[in-house]
């Protein structure tokens, strides 16, 4: 039976999960997921708490490696390469796949140093070049006007929403191809949330964005495609509009209509 | 629970808390007040002309002309005392034998006491020991010596049912009816003119070396030794401790070996410090020969071992307290593990690490037992930096102990001891203060 979730053509896929599973010890948190994530589009992942969204997302830049008991099975293809193959350099993978976390987590350094952290890692030392990258990244994440006069100030002095946009700028500064966002607005107020959502809209096209969210309106607003996961299984994947208006699966319908246990 | 009871319990607890804080502060004050007061006595005191003369001749402090003028004045005041001695000698010969023996004895005692009080008699050879070349340098000690001249210490056994009682008999009594009788009132009346006591600020106590086994001079070598030892211990213990802490908290996979290591470290922290001292002697000096005998280097290494567990423990706590989100963020940007530790985790943990380090620094400065066998000597010169590799040093902690157990005249140099205690405490507090300021600055930088 052909997998109905593989609606993206092979050549358009930026990330391909093939029978991909993640285990915490014996607990299988992600179960044999097959998913193609389109390049240059925004893909949302929704599902009830504990269904494995974060685990799946973190698997894409191998953030799960930090958890000793965590191991992956199957293949996660990124540009025709399995990122779990033994010859993969995790460091350069993470430079290509940036991540924004649920809670804004700027470093306790100046705003400038936060954004310049990634470029410095890449070996860029010249002040002028760094300044240019910092300005560019801050402009892209729509925060330049708010911070341009206080780049030397500590990042922890900013508001939560500003901090989150700074984190996005920090991730953009290394020019990743993919941006992973794990509930990036759950710690923010509606106004800051709108700003981030607008930002996502502006960034898509240049970047492949994968966003985990609990907020279904958000998923509907910002994403082109949506995946619904339940207990580690990818239940349904489709064009966002279709998935919200005529879901194929009963479970999806129950979840998005709020009739969920 | 009822609101009333809850409120009562809350009040009770804060009451107990405040009380204990107050008690602790009181104890601290009770401890610090006399130490400060007596310690400052080493620097501020009433000094005699003997003091000024000695300080000029031995250390070159003070104004030569002034001192010589003063000394000449004192000499004039003293002249009648010696004159009386001379003239009385002839008189003694005429006395009946029994009386003569008694008086001769007294005279001998008076002479000794007078030498201590005013220095050697004129026109006698210069004594070998520096302490015998001068009279009393401190007015307070001079008054005691004066008492020795004026009174003889005797024991009263008149009541056979009781133990003897010490009594002070005026020596004048023995000389009643002789020309020497007037010696005593003259001395008592003119002693100030003979010694010219004056308020003195001897701040060079901190920068002079000691003369004649701490009878005179300052405690520079001790201060320097303590600082060398403490900083030396830091040089070894801090980098090593931080590396170990990084390994334990960031790299090591928790398991049996790590738990075992931790237990060992805990045990190490509990080992008595004298054992560290012995180990330092046996290992650093006798086995791997970091120096031929005691040296600051060996002492620092021993102290470093002693404080290592504390440094590791506190650094580990500080590193663990760094939020995981920092690590995730930096790793997520493509930083290697070591880079992320070095650029993000360590700077964030620095205030905590600093706190632990400073506590250890204070400990290293104050420890005595570990340096007895490895670094400390009773008397020595201030060391140059490179000499610390091979030379032993005096140190405050050790000399405080040593002076009051080994020194031949403890009572006369009490002020040196008090001074050492005071300076040691001041050094430790100073270290602490520096660290507190440094930590506050770093915190401010981290928090914005
Ligand atoms: N560090 C971990 N160690 C062990 N098990 C974990 C760990 N993190 C997550 N899990 C387990 O994996 C499963 C999926 O967790 P995950 O965090 O991916 O869920 P989620 O969909 O992101 O939930 P939420 O919406 O609440 O963030 C859960 O059952 C959880 O208990
Ligand atoms: Mg999650």
XYZ file of C-alpha atoms and ligand atoms in Angstrom:
741
model
C 0.000 0.000 0.000
C 1.523 3.335 -0.963
C 2.097 5.636 1.988
C -0.449 8.444 1.686
C 1.855 10.713 3.675
C 4.505 10.842 0.984
C 2.825 13.625 -0.948
C 6.072 15.453 -1.546
C 7.981 14.326 -4.558
C 11.377 12.885 -3.896
C 13.183 15.710 -5.697
C 11.413 18.436 -3.692
C 12.221 16.885 -0.348
C 14.860 18.535 1.764
C 14.623 16.068 4.595
C 13.468 12.505 4.257
C 12.766 10.247 7.193
C 12.738 6.588 6.226
C 11.372 4.175 8.785
C 12.881 6.484 11.299
C 12.558 5.616 14.998
C 13.950 7.113 18.174
C 14.273 5.258 21.439
C 14.803 6.455 24.979
C 16.142 3.266 26.449
C 13.360 0.840 25.573
C 10.740 3.499 25.099
C 10.109 4.079 21.415
C 9.235 7.778 21.292
C 9.174 8.057 17.499
C 7.919 5.038 15.614
C 8.979 4.229 12.057
C 8.182 7.613 10.652
C 8.260 8.133 6.900
C 8.093 11.791 6.039
C 9.342 14.067 3.312
C 9.781 17.678 4.262
C 9.679 20.097 1.340
C 12.469 22.510 0.665
C 11.855 26.203 1.242
C 8.479 25.666 2.868
C 7.146 25.901 6.388
C 6.146 22.568 7.856
C 4.294 22.396 11.148
C 4.235 19.394 13.455
C 1.263 19.124 15.781
C 0.040 16.526 18.179
C -0.802 15.947 21.815
C 1.803 16.372 24.512
C 4.309 13.555 24.731
C 3.660 12.288 21.215
C 7.287 12.705 20.184
C 7.238 16.002 18.282
C 10.255 17.445 20.047
C 12.092 14.182 19.878
C 11.542 14.002 16.139
C 12.543 17.614 15.618
C 15.706 17.275 17.692
C 16.601 14.189 15.723
C 16.998 16.328 12.619
C 20.105 18.076 13.939
C 21.079 15.233 16.236
C 20.445 17.232 19.366
C 19.275 13.971 20.908
C 22.894 12.853 20.936
C 23.211 14.848 24.144
C 20.908 12.408 25.887
C 22.971 9.316 26.662
C 20.087 6.824 26.609
C 18.719 8.094 23.341
C 19.328 6.235 20.074
C 17.917 6.409 16.568
C 17.035 3.768 14.022
C 16.226 3.946 10.331
C 17.461 6.724 8.100
C 17.179 10.508 8.165
C 18.213 11.696 4.727
C 19.439 15.247 4.273
C 20.667 16.056 0.779
C 21.026 12.385 -0.111
C 23.026 11.658 2.988
C 21.936 9.814 6.093
C 22.774 12.161 8.925
C 23.083 9.183 11.249
C 25.763 7.601 9.102
C 29.054 7.197 10.894
C 30.978 9.502 8.574
C 28.781 12.516 9.316
C 30.352 15.485 11.078
C 27.755 16.496 13.640
C 29.261 19.936 14.052
C 28.871 20.886 10.410
C 25.444 19.267 10.322
C 24.335 21.541 13.138
C 25.669 24.516 11.283
C 23.443 23.615 8.355
C 20.443 22.838 10.542
C 19.803 25.636 13.001
C 17.520 25.405 15.977
C 15.352 27.764 18.008
C 14.187 26.501 21.362
C 10.973 26.772 23.306
C 12.396 29.078 25.944
C 14.482 31.959 24.643
C 18.039 31.044 25.564
C 20.423 33.854 24.655
C 23.922 33.526 26.063
C 24.790 35.800 28.968
C 26.812 37.970 26.615
C 26.224 41.125 24.646
C 23.669 41.176 21.850
C 26.475 41.462 19.331
C 28.421 38.566 20.768
C 25.308 36.421 20.768
C 24.764 36.825 17.063
C 28.467 36.690 16.281
C 28.929 33.453 18.185
C 28.135 31.229 15.221
C 30.141 33.169 12.610
C 33.120 33.225 14.967
C 32.864 29.469 15.156
C 33.179 29.410 11.402
C 36.440 31.266 11.722
C 35.287 34.764 10.852
C 37.378 37.157 12.894
C 37.305 40.493 11.098
C 35.252 43.005 12.967
C 33.795 44.574 9.843
C 32.714 41.260 8.425
C 31.196 40.211 11.741
C 29.344 43.509 12.062
C 27.898 43.033 8.643
C 26.683 39.527 9.415
C 25.244 40.637 12.747
C 23.384 43.512 11.168
C 22.103 41.352 8.360
C 20.899 38.629 10.718
C 19.249 41.066 13.093
C 17.509 42.734 10.182
C 16.300 39.386 8.886
C 14.827 38.533 12.244
C 13.124 41.945 12.400
C 14.788 43.152 15.542
C 17.490 45.410 14.150
C 15.588 48.635 14.733
C 14.993 47.764 18.357
C 18.569 46.889 19.240
C 20.829 48.697 16.812
C 21.814 51.271 19.434
C 22.483 48.791 22.188
C 24.440 45.979 20.595
C 26.921 46.100 23.465
C 24.254 45.524 26.088
C 23.715 42.182 27.718
C 21.163 40.074 25.860
C 19.472 39.080 29.094
C 18.248 42.662 29.489
C 15.841 42.280 26.583
C 12.206 41.244 26.788
C 11.270 37.621 26.186
C 9.985 38.314 22.676
C 13.097 40.231 21.766
C 15.241 37.465 23.196
C 13.485 34.901 21.039
C 13.994 36.955 17.908
C 17.610 37.402 18.901
C 17.882 33.623 19.126
C 16.468 33.387 15.629
C 19.006 35.958 14.447
C 21.722 33.974 16.158
C 20.621 30.842 14.332
C 20.417 32.683 11.006
C 23.900 34.134 11.369
C 25.518 30.824 10.440
C 23.378 30.728 7.291
C 21.698 27.408 7.892
C 19.573 25.692 5.270
C 17.013 24.436 7.705
C 15.557 26.112 10.761
C 14.017 23.936 13.459
C 11.670 25.654 15.893
C 10.317 23.901 18.947
C 7.286 25.824 20.202
C 9.108 29.108 19.672
C 6.228 31.256 20.870
C 4.884 29.280 23.802
C 6.706 31.505 26.270
C 5.647 34.746 24.603
C 2.664 37.060 24.719
C 0.324 37.434 21.701
C 2.050 40.540 20.393
C 5.498 38.978 20.424
C 3.960 35.838 18.960
C 2.582 37.778 16.014
C 6.017 39.238 15.391
C 7.607 35.812 15.314
C 4.891 34.465 13.061
C 5.357 37.341 10.638
C 9.025 36.638 10.720
C 8.484 32.992 9.839
C 6.417 34.096 6.882
C 9.270 36.301 5.703
C 11.938 33.679 6.173
C 10.225 30.879 4.271
C 11.505 30.501 0.792
C 15.076 31.141 1.880
C 14.958 28.476 4.525
C 13.223 25.220 5.118
C 11.391 25.757 8.386
C 10.013 23.048 10.618
C 7.986 24.272 13.550
C 6.480 22.334 16.417
C 3.449 23.983 17.912
C 0.572 23.341 20.243
C -1.334 26.205 18.802
C -3.391 24.981 15.876
C -4.293 28.440 14.663
C -0.612 29.121 14.540
C 0.024 26.022 12.492
C -2.803 27.012 10.165
C -1.498 30.573 9.870
C 2.176 30.023 9.256
C 2.659 26.633 7.664
C 2.365 25.263 4.157
C 2.331 21.658 5.280
C 1.309 20.088 8.550
C 2.142 16.771 10.154
C 0.010 15.257 12.862
C 1.705 12.850 15.229
C 0.156 10.637 17.822
C 2.020 8.386 20.250
C 5.159 8.485 18.168
C 3.403 7.616 14.943
C 3.018 10.012 12.042
C -0.723 9.801 11.509
C -1.203 12.274 8.753
C 0.874 14.646 6.650
C -0.584 17.011 4.134
C -1.074 20.504 2.829
C -2.064 22.549 5.832
C -5.332 23.750 4.356
C -6.417 20.236 3.444
C -5.393 18.770 6.753
C -7.376 21.280 8.746
C -10.404 21.332 6.454
C -10.743 17.721 5.383
C -8.488 15.474 7.416
C -8.171 11.957 6.053
C -7.828 10.295 9.409
C -10.335 10.123 12.230
C -7.655 10.795 14.857
C -6.585 13.971 13.116
C -10.109 15.205 12.947
C -10.682 14.472 16.621
C -7.534 16.318 17.564
C -8.076 19.444 15.498
C -11.677 19.740 16.479
C -10.688 19.437 20.116
C -12.598 16.216 20.653
C -9.499 14.634 21.936
C -9.142 12.747 25.171
C -3.179 23.994 59.898
C -4.767 27.184 61.047
C -3.668 30.512 59.753
C -2.772 31.612 63.274
C -0.506 28.652 63.936
C 1.122 29.057 60.551
C 1.820 32.694 61.227
C 3.178 31.833 64.646
C 5.510 29.193 63.244
C 6.748 31.573 60.577
C 7.501 34.174 63.206
C 9.202 31.611 65.404
C 11.487 30.512 62.598
C 12.485 33.977 61.549
C 13.089 34.796 65.203
C 15.413 31.842 65.607
C 17.138 32.737 62.371
C 17.751 36.328 63.399
C 18.983 35.244 66.817
C 21.536 32.874 65.360
C 22.777 35.495 62.927
C 23.131 37.978 65.786
C 24.991 35.454 67.924
C 27.359 34.689 65.085
C 28.038 38.339 64.436
C 28.653 38.882 68.133
C 31.148 36.036 68.233
C 32.885 37.417 65.220
C 33.162 40.804 66.862
C 34.321 39.279 70.129
C 36.977 37.479 68.143
C 38.007 40.325 65.914
C 38.068 43.194 68.392
C 40.951 41.996 70.566
C 42.810 40.665 67.550
C 42.582 44.019 65.858
C 43.377 45.940 69.007
C 46.337 43.843 70.019
C 47.498 43.298 66.477
C 47.617 47.003 65.818
C 49.795 47.225 68.927
C 52.605 45.845 66.795
C 52.438 48.942 64.643
C 51.179 51.660 66.970
C 52.860 51.822 70.344
C 54.858 54.028 72.617
C 58.456 53.609 71.516
C 61.578 54.639 73.412
C 64.746 56.295 72.213
C 66.279 52.829 72.188
C 63.691 51.858 69.618
C 64.467 54.856 67.471
C 68.179 54.283 67.737
C 67.862 50.629 66.808
C 65.514 51.345 63.980
C 67.923 53.893 62.610
C 71.016 51.737 62.949
C 69.540 48.460 61.781
C 67.002 49.575 59.202
C 67.924 53.140 58.386
C 64.506 54.498 59.386
C 64.221 57.934 60.891
C 66.215 61.129 60.923
C 69.788 60.668 62.066
C 70.401 64.116 63.510
C 67.245 64.191 65.523
C 67.810 60.772 66.929
C 71.361 61.522 67.906
C 70.283 64.710 69.627
C 67.638 62.819 71.529
C 70.056 60.094 72.420
C 72.525 62.592 73.804
C 69.760 64.011 75.997
C 68.862 60.555 77.253
C 72.498 59.859 77.950
C 72.793 62.933 80.116
C 69.788 61.823 82.089
C 71.260 58.362 82.503
C 74.748 59.478 83.573
C 73.965 59.905 87.306
C 72.687 56.310 87.420
C 76.007 54.884 86.299
C 77.906 57.371 88.405
C 76.101 56.146 91.476
C 77.049 52.594 90.618
C 80.695 53.493 90.395
C 80.841 55.471 93.574
C 78.925 52.854 95.504
C 81.451 50.145 94.599
C 84.006 51.686 96.938
C 81.455 51.990 99.696
C 80.545 48.320 99.481
C 84.064 47.253 100.422
C 83.749 48.976 103.760
C 80.613 47.083 104.806
C 80.627 44.142 107.178
C 80.874 40.770 105.353
C 77.328 39.497 105.903
C 75.700 42.703 104.765
C 78.167 42.893 101.904
C 77.211 39.525 100.518
C 73.533 40.387 100.592
C 74.082 43.705 98.919
C 76.418 42.279 96.312
C 73.724 39.842 95.320
C 71.212 42.604 95.047
C 73.603 44.737 93.069
C 74.167 41.943 90.604
C 70.455 41.566 90.022
C 70.011 45.305 89.691
C 72.787 45.472 87.172
C 71.250 42.753 85.027
C 67.836 44.363 85.148
C 69.311 47.752 84.414
C 71.111 46.374 81.369
C 67.824 45.092 80.052
C 66.165 48.384 80.762
C 68.716 50.843 79.401
C 71.108 48.728 77.377
C 74.718 47.842 78.113
C 76.705 49.898 80.604
C 78.813 52.627 79.090
C 82.405 51.729 78.270
C 81.791 47.991 78.234
C 82.348 45.775 75.192
C 79.428 45.549 72.759
C 77.461 42.344 73.394
C 77.140 39.771 70.643
C 73.380 39.460 70.505
C 71.475 42.365 69.093
C 68.870 42.124 71.833
C 71.624 42.845 74.418
C 72.938 45.832 72.539
C 69.864 47.940 73.250
C 67.606 48.714 76.140
C 63.858 48.354 76.029
C 62.421 49.634 72.789
C 58.818 49.639 73.938
C 57.655 51.777 76.831
C 55.315 49.103 78.059
C 58.077 46.524 78.351
C 60.355 49.166 79.826
C 57.956 49.705 82.691
C 58.070 46.014 83.488
C 61.850 46.021 83.469
C 61.844 49.070 85.675
C 59.816 47.115 88.131
C 62.517 44.449 88.094
C 65.090 47.045 89.002
C 63.053 48.529 91.776
C 61.670 45.403 93.365
C 63.076 42.030 94.083
C 60.833 39.045 93.699
C 60.735 36.957 96.877
C 58.721 34.138 98.315
C 57.006 34.401 101.647
C 56.915 31.100 103.537
C 56.024 32.581 106.937
C 52.790 30.612 107.202
C 53.844 26.937 107.022
C 50.269 25.772 106.458
C 50.000 27.587 103.134
C 52.047 27.447 99.958
C 54.539 30.278 99.534
C 53.275 33.629 98.338
C 55.146 35.728 95.814
C 55.911 39.168 97.116
C 57.737 42.102 95.639
C 60.125 43.705 98.090
C 61.448 47.168 97.306
C 65.199 46.785 96.866
C 65.615 50.186 98.448
C 65.137 48.448 101.781
C 68.439 46.609 101.459
C 70.316 49.783 100.829
C 68.883 51.787 103.707
C 71.488 54.080 105.158
C 73.849 53.860 102.185
C 74.455 56.399 99.455
C 72.840 54.038 96.959
C 69.446 54.548 98.557
C 68.826 57.589 96.437
C 69.448 55.562 93.253
C 65.917 54.147 93.273
C 63.858 57.303 93.538
C 66.111 58.966 90.979
C 65.596 56.157 88.477
C 61.873 56.021 89.028
C 61.503 59.752 88.703
C 63.682 60.207 85.664
C 63.033 57.047 83.687
C 60.988 58.961 81.120
C 63.868 61.307 80.504
C 66.194 58.353 80.080
C 64.001 56.553 77.547
C 61.992 59.388 76.031
C 58.875 57.357 75.148
C 56.945 58.726 72.230
C 53.937 57.595 70.251
C 55.216 55.621 67.291
C 53.740 54.342 64.091
C 55.963 51.505 62.938
C 54.251 50.723 59.673
C 57.480 49.217 58.446
C 56.455 46.270 60.599
C 54.890 45.042 57.379
C 57.925 45.606 55.179
C 60.949 44.983 57.392
C 62.603 41.658 57.864
C 63.049 40.427 61.395
C 66.246 40.952 63.385
C 67.544 38.627 66.069
C 64.779 36.015 65.925
C 61.844 38.425 65.876
C 63.049 40.513 68.786
C 63.126 43.463 66.459
C 61.994 44.385 63.003
C 58.943 43.331 61.026
C 57.347 40.330 59.452
C 57.884 40.882 55.745
C 59.334 37.417 55.100
C 56.348 35.815 56.801
C 53.816 37.867 54.880
C 55.552 37.179 51.615
C 55.858 33.479 52.450
C 52.170 33.193 53.200
C 51.235 34.946 49.976
C 53.636 32.804 47.952
C 52.314 29.616 49.468
C 48.670 30.517 49.040
C 49.029 31.755 45.485
C 51.316 28.842 44.630
C 48.680 26.439 45.860
C 46.151 28.232 43.672
C 48.379 27.961 40.613
C 48.382 24.193 40.967
C 44.940 23.564 42.358
C 42.714 25.867 40.323
C 43.499 24.793 36.744
C 43.665 21.174 37.780
C 40.484 21.429 39.799
C 38.558 23.162 37.053
C 39.700 20.633 34.473
C 38.694 17.801 36.752
C 35.342 19.435 37.401
C 34.746 19.892 33.678
C 35.589 16.289 33.063
C 33.371 15.036 35.868
C 30.367 17.140 35.002
C 30.555 17.422 31.207
C 32.425 14.438 29.851
C 32.380 11.491 32.208
C 29.613 8.968 31.723
C 28.101 8.373 35.112
C 29.061 4.931 36.280
C 30.876 2.915 38.869
C 34.289 4.412 38.216
C 33.045 7.962 38.525
C 31.146 7.215 41.719
C 34.290 5.632 43.074
C 36.329 8.696 42.142
C 33.824 10.894 43.881
C 34.001 8.824 47.038
C 37.779 9.095 46.935
C 37.558 12.843 46.598
C 35.206 13.053 49.526
C 37.618 10.996 51.566
C 40.511 13.179 50.477
C 38.663 16.231 51.740
C 38.429 14.592 55.142
C 42.088 13.636 55.543
C 43.759 15.487 58.440
C 46.041 18.195 57.174
C 49.088 16.916 59.043
C 48.829 13.765 56.941
C 48.994 15.904 53.831
C 52.117 17.463 55.254
C 53.743 14.088 55.751
C 52.668 12.983 52.325
C 54.111 16.137 50.806
C 57.441 15.452 52.477
C 57.456 11.804 51.501
C 56.289 12.301 47.939
C 57.222 15.736 46.647
C 60.529 16.086 48.443
C 61.797 12.584 49.112
C 60.400 10.758 46.099
C 60.120 13.058 43.134
C 62.561 15.663 44.435
C 60.830 18.830 43.355
C 63.441 20.451 45.593
C 66.311 19.196 47.681
C 64.654 20.019 50.960
C 61.779 22.130 52.141
C 60.704 24.730 49.616
C 57.818 26.995 48.789
C 57.266 24.880 45.685
C 56.840 21.673 47.668
C 54.654 23.472 50.200
C 52.432 24.925 47.494
C 51.993 21.529 45.918
C 51.053 20.014 49.249
C 48.581 22.794 49.968
C 47.201 22.377 46.458
C 46.439 18.730 47.192
C 44.727 19.755 50.368
C 42.381 22.216 48.718
C 41.876 20.314 45.485
C 38.727 18.480 46.623
C 37.093 21.748 47.630
C 38.021 23.413 44.368
C 36.718 20.488 42.329
C 33.519 20.212 44.299
C 32.660 23.888 44.074
C 33.643 24.143 40.415
C 31.505 21.120 39.628
C 28.515 22.604 41.420
C 28.995 25.859 39.575
C 29.269 24.124 36.212
C 26.215 22.004 36.886
C 24.255 25.115 37.771
C 24.756 26.511 34.262
C 21.404 26.044 32.512
C 21.387 23.275 29.963
C 19.793 25.603 27.460
C 23.135 27.401 27.106
C 24.840 24.182 26.113
C 22.049 23.287 23.718
C 22.162 26.704 22.124
C 25.868 26.647 21.540
C 25.986 23.048 20.378
C 23.004 23.803 18.173
C 25.038 26.498 16.461
C 27.657 23.953 15.596
C 30.089 24.460 18.416
C 32.177 21.499 19.440
C 31.784 20.239 22.961
C 35.038 21.704 24.204
C 34.368 25.020 22.519
C 30.953 25.253 24.070
C 32.387 24.481 27.502
C 35.152 27.012 27.067
C 33.148 29.898 25.642
C 29.766 29.477 27.291
C 29.718 27.104 30.235
C 32.906 28.197 31.981
C 32.253 31.941 31.785
C 28.775 31.414 33.168
C 30.121 29.241 35.952
C 32.934 31.626 36.802
C 31.282 33.411 39.731
C 30.555 30.103 41.409
C 34.015 28.773 40.691
C 35.513 31.942 42.094
C 33.620 31.578 45.336
C 34.949 28.099 45.937
C 38.414 29.120 44.909
C 38.506 31.959 47.375
C 37.347 29.848 50.250
C 40.235 27.537 49.410
C 42.640 30.432 49.084
C 41.829 31.514 52.611
C 42.305 27.967 53.771
C 45.660 27.645 52.024
C 46.870 30.885 53.566
C 45.960 29.751 57.053
C 46.982 26.098 57.054
C 49.931 25.230 59.246
C 50.293 21.489 59.379
C 50.913 20.833 55.671
C 53.790 23.292 55.519
C 55.632 22.234 58.658
C 57.389 19.432 56.822
C 57.380 20.889 53.373
C 58.004 24.612 53.376
C 58.176 26.433 56.678
C 61.191 27.647 58.625
C 61.212 29.884 61.693
C 63.468 32.629 60.443
C 64.382 33.642 56.961
C 64.799 36.419 54.483
C 62.121 37.567 52.080
C 62.343 35.372 48.994
C 62.610 36.474 45.413
C 60.120 34.860 43.072
C 62.603 32.408 41.576
C 63.936 31.440 44.971
C 60.566 29.934 45.816
C 61.501 26.966 43.636
C 64.216 25.859 45.995
C 64.065 27.823 49.245
C 61.941 27.381 52.331
C 60.196 30.372 53.786
C 58.827 31.610 57.060
C 55.051 31.893 56.975
C 52.550 33.600 59.223
C 50.575 30.545 60.223
C 53.636 28.537 61.149
C 55.404 31.386 62.918
C 52.410 32.250 65.032
C 52.646 28.753 66.412
C 56.402 28.611 66.444
C 56.950 31.893 68.266
C 54.825 30.911 71.210
C 56.176 27.396 71.546
C 59.838 27.613 70.633
C 60.868 31.181 71.219
C 63.104 31.816 74.222
C 61.414 35.009 75.291
C 57.790 34.704 74.298
C 56.587 37.386 76.630
C 58.808 40.058 75.183
C 57.648 39.550 71.642
C 53.945 39.048 72.190
C 53.294 42.080 70.056
C 54.942 40.367 67.082
C 52.648 37.401 67.489
C 49.561 39.551 67.759
C 50.741 41.467 64.737
C 51.123 38.240 62.776
C 47.654 37.033 63.693
C 46.185 40.339 62.711
C 48.014 40.465 59.413
C 47.082 36.874 58.583
C 43.431 37.640 59.128
C 43.781 40.837 57.144
C 45.368 38.958 54.243
C 42.621 36.359 54.176
C 39.946 39.021 54.354
C 41.670 40.952 51.614
C 41.714 37.884 49.392
C 38.034 37.436 50.100
C 37.225 41.031 49.396
C 39.020 40.932 46.065
C 37.087 37.845 45.114
C 33.773 39.291 46.153
C 34.421 42.356 44.052
C 35.595 40.270 41.094
C 32.545 38.057 41.386
C 30.184 40.980 41.563
C 31.747 42.409 38.426
C 31.483 39.168 36.504
C 27.922 38.650 37.663
C 27.043 42.109 36.494
C 28.567 41.378 33.137
C 26.691 38.088 32.860
C 23.359 39.420 34.003
C 23.594 42.697 32.211
N 15.252 12.971 27.970
C 14.346 12.009 27.914
N 14.582 10.829 28.516
C 13.659 9.842 28.478
N 12.508 9.932 27.865
C 12.195 11.082 27.236
C 13.104 12.185 27.235
N 12.545 13.205 26.542
C 11.348 12.762 26.138
N 11.119 11.488 26.543
C 9.941 10.713 26.282
O 9.723 10.663 24.900
C 8.367 10.858 24.586
C 8.188 11.991 23.626
O 8.647 13.187 24.242
P 8.692 14.560 23.464
O 9.392 15.540 24.344
O 9.274 14.335 22.124
O 7.157 14.932 23.339
P 6.492 16.241 22.717
O 5.589 15.791 21.668
O 7.512 17.231 22.344
O 5.659 16.754 23.941
P 5.335 18.271 24.326
O 4.277 18.718 23.416
O 4.814 18.158 25.728
O 6.591 19.031 24.213
C 7.641 11.079 25.904
O 6.996 9.893 26.261
C 8.711 11.343 26.890
O 8.415 10.776 28.124
Mg 8.151 19.200 23.130
